Coordinates of N, CA, C and O in Angstrom, one line a residue:
X252 N 113.5 117.2 103.0 CA 112.3 116.7 103.6 C 112.7 115.6 104.6 O 113.5 114.7 104.3
X253 N 112.2 115.6 105.8 CA 112.5 114.6 106.8 C 111.8 113.3 106.5 O 110.8 113.3 105.8
X254 N 112.3 112.3 107.2 CA 111.6 111.0 107.1 C 110.2 111.0 107.6 O 109.3 110.4 107.0
X255 N 110.0 111.8 108.6 CA 108.6 111.9 109.2 C 107.7 112.6 108.2 O 106.6 112.1 108.0
X256 N 108.2 113.6 107.6 CA 107.4 114.3 106.5 C 107.1 113.4 105.4 O 105.9 113.4 104.9
X257 N 108.1 112.6 105.0 CA 107.9 111.7 103.9 C 106.8 110.6 104.2 O 106.0 110.3 103.4
X258 N 106.9 110.1 105.4 CA 106.0 109.1 105.9 C 104.6 109.7 106.0 O 103.6 109.0 105.5
X259 N 104.4 110.9 106.4 CA 103.1 111.5 106.5 C 102.6 111.7 105.0 O 101.4 111.5 104.8
X260 N 103.4 112.1 104.1 CA 103.0 112.3 102.7 C 102.5 110.9 102.1 O 101.5 110.8 101.4
X261 N 103.3 109.9 102.4 CA 102.9 108.5 101.9 C 101.6 108.1 102.5 O 100.8 107.5 101.8
X262 N 101.3 108.4 103.8 CA 100.1 108.0 104.4 C 98.9 108.8 103.8 O 97.9 108.2 103.5
X263 N 99.1 110.1 103.6 CA 98.1 110.9 103.0 C 97.8 110.4 101.5 O 96.7 110.4 101.1
X264 N 98.9 110.1 100.8 CA 98.8 109.6 99.5 C 97.9 108.3 99.4 O 97.0 108.2 98.6
X265 N 98.1 107.4 100.3 CA 97.3 106.2 100.4 C 95.9 106.5 100.7 O 95.0 105.9 100.1
X266 N 95.6 107.4 101.6 CA 94.2 107.8 101.9 C 93.6 108.4 100.7 O 92.4 108.1 100.4
X267 N 94.2 109.3 100.0 CA 93.7 109.9 98.8 C 93.4 108.8 97.7 O 92.3 108.9 97.1
X268 N 94.3 107.9 97.6 CA 94.1 106.8 96.6 C 92.8 106.0 96.9 O 92.1 105.6 96.0
X269 N 92.7 105.7 98.2 CA 91.5 104.9 98.6 C 90.2 105.7 98.4 O 89.3 105.1 97.8
X270 N 90.2 107.0 98.7 CA 89.0 107.8 98.5 C 88.8 107.9 97.0 O 87.6 107.8 96.6
X271 N 89.8 108.0 96.2 CA 89.6 108.1 94.7 C 89.0 106.9 94.2 O 88.0 106.9 93.4
X272 N 89.5 105.7 94.6 CA 88.9 104.5 94.2 C 87.5 104.3 94.6 O 86.6 103.8 93.9
X273 N 87.2 104.7 95.9 CA 85.8 104.6 96.4 C 84.9 105.4 95.6 O 83.8 105.0 95.3
X274 N 85.3 106.6 95.3 CA 84.5 107.5 94.4 C 84.3 106.9 93.1 O 83.2 107.0 92.5
X275 N 85.3 106.3 92.5 CA 85.1 105.7 91.2 C 84.0 104.6 91.3 O 83.2 104.6 90.4
X276 N 84.1 103.8 92.3 CA 83.1 102.7 92.5 C 81.7 103.4 92.6 O 80.7 102.9 92.1
X277 N 81.6 104.4 93.5 CA 80.3 105.0 93.7 C 79.7 105.7 92.4 O 78.5 105.5 92.1
X278 N 80.6 106.3 91.7 CA 80.1 106.9 90.4 C 79.6 105.9 89.5 O 78.6 106.0 88.8
X279 N 80.3 104.8 89.4 CA 79.9 103.7 88.5 C 78.6 103.1 88.9 O 77.7 102.9 88.1
X280 N 78.4 102.9 90.2 CA 77.1 102.3 90.7 C 76.0 103.3 90.4 O 74.9 102.9 90.0
X281 N 76.2 104.6 90.7 CA 75.2 105.6 90.4 C 74.8 105.7 88.9 O 73.7 105.8 88.6
X282 N 75.8 105.6 88.1 CA 75.6 105.7 86.7 C 74.8 104.5 86.1 O 74.1 104.6 85.2
X283 N 75.0 103.3 86.8 CA 74.3 102.1 86.3 C 72.9 102.0 86.9 O 72.1 101.1 86.5
X284 N 72.6 102.8 87.9 CA 71.3 102.6 88.6 C 70.2 103.2 87.7 O 70.4 104.0 86.8
X285 N 69.0 102.8 88.0 CA 67.8 103.3 87.2 C 67.6 104.8 87.4 O 67.1 105.4 86.5
X286 N 67.8 105.2 88.6 CA 67.6 106.7 88.9 C 69.0 107.4 88.9 O 69.8 107.1 89.7
X287 N 69.1 108.3 87.9 CA 70.4 109.0 87.8 C 70.2 110.4 88.4 O 69.3 111.1 88.1
X288 N 71.1 110.6 89.4 CA 71.2 112.0 90.0 C 72.4 112.6 89.4 O 73.5 112.5 89.9
X289 N 72.2 113.3 88.2 CA 73.3 113.8 87.5 C 74.1 114.9 88.3 O 75.3 115.0 88.2
X290 N 73.4 115.7 89.1 CA 74.1 116.7 89.9 C 75.0 116.0 90.9 O 76.2 116.4 91.0
X291 N 74.6 115.0 91.5 CA 75.4 114.2 92.5 C 76.6 113.6 91.8 O 77.7 113.6 92.2
X292 N 76.3 113.0 90.6 CA 77.4 112.4 89.8 C 78.4 113.4 89.4 O 79.7 113.2 89.6
X293 N 78.0 114.6 89.0 CA 78.9 115.6 88.6 C 79.8 116.1 89.8 O 81.0 116.3 89.7
X294 N 79.2 116.2 91.0 CA 79.9 116.6 92.2 C 80.9 115.6 92.5 O 82.1 115.9 92.9
X295 N 80.6 114.3 92.4 CA 81.5 113.2 92.7 C 82.7 113.2 91.8 O 83.8 113.0 92.1
X296 N 82.4 113.4 90.5 CA 83.4 113.5 89.5 C 84.4 114.7 89.7 O 85.6 114.5 89.6
X297 N 83.8 115.8 90.1 CA 84.6 117.0 90.4 C 85.6 116.7 91.6 O 86.7 117.0 91.6
X298 N 85.0 116.0 92.7 CA 85.8 115.6 93.8 C 86.9 114.6 93.4 O 88.1 114.7 93.9
X299 N 86.5 113.7 92.6 CA 87.5 112.7 92.1 C 88.7 113.4 91.4 O 89.8 113.0 91.6
X300 N 88.3 114.3 90.5 CA 89.4 115.1 89.8 C 90.3 115.8 90.7 O 91.5 115.9 90.6
X301 N 89.7 116.4 91.7 CA 90.4 117.2 92.8 C 91.4 116.2 93.5 O 92.6 116.6 93.7
X302 N 90.9 115.0 93.8 CA 91.7 114.0 94.5 C 92.9 113.6 93.6 O 94.0 113.5 94.0
X303 N 92.6 113.5 92.3 CA 93.7 113.1 91.4 C 94.8 114.1 91.3 O 96.0 113.8 91.3
X304 N 94.4 115.4 91.3 CA 95.3 116.5 91.4 C 96.2 116.5 92.6 O 97.4 116.6 92.6
X305 N 95.5 116.2 93.8 CA 96.3 116.1 95.0 C 97.2 115.0 95.0 O 98.4 115.1 95.5
X306 N 96.8 113.8 94.5 CA 97.6 112.6 94.4 C 98.9 112.9 93.6 O 100.0 112.6 94.0
X307 N 98.7 113.6 92.4 CA 99.8 113.9 91.5 C 100.8 114.9 92.2 O 102.0 114.7 92.0
X308 N 100.2 115.8 93.0 CA 101.1 116.8 93.6 C 102.0 116.1 94.7 O 103.2 116.3 94.8
X309 N 101.4 115.2 95.5 CA 102.1 114.5 96.5 C 103.2 113.5 95.9 O 104.3 113.5 96.3
X310 N 102.8 112.8 94.8 CA 103.7 112.0 94.1 C 104.9 112.8 93.6 O 106.0 112.3 93.7
X311 N 104.6 113.9 93.1 CA 105.7 114.8 92.5 C 106.6 115.2 93.7 O 107.8 115.2 93.5
X312 N 106.1 115.6 94.8 CA 106.9 116.0 96.0 C 107.8 114.8 96.4 O 108.9 115.0 96.7
X313 N 107.2 113.6 96.4 CA 108.0 112.5 96.9 C 109.1 112.1 95.9 O 110.2 111.8 96.2
X314 N 108.8 112.2 94.6 CA 109.8 111.9 93.5 C 110.9 113.0 93.6 O 112.1 112.7 93.5
X315 N 110.5 114.3 93.7 CA 111.5 115.3 93.8 C 112.4 115.1 94.9 O 113.6 115.4 94.8
X316 N 111.9 114.6 96.1 CA 112.7 114.4 97.2 C 113.7 113.2 97.0 O 114.8 113.3 97.4
X317 N 113.3 112.2 96.3 CA 114.2 111.1 96.0 C 115.3 111.5 95.0 O 116.5 111.2 95.2
X318 N 115.0 112.4 94.0 CA 116.0 112.8 93.1 C 117.0 113.8 93.7 O 118.1 113.7 93.4
X319 N 116.5 114.6 94.6 CA 117.4 115.6 95.3 C 118.3 115.0 96.3 O 119.1 114.3 96.4

């Protein structure tokens, strides 16, 4: 993996982490509000889980590159 590829992966990783944290905050606010839109909350949780999977995949790629 080239340095450029690694840098792009690190940038993408940071973007995903930010979006994951933003979703976490949004889900918490929606859950605490008086009006619960459970369908929206479920969609956000599904997206958050998808982001977590992508984050783990990129972290694994970066770690494998360091070990190799």
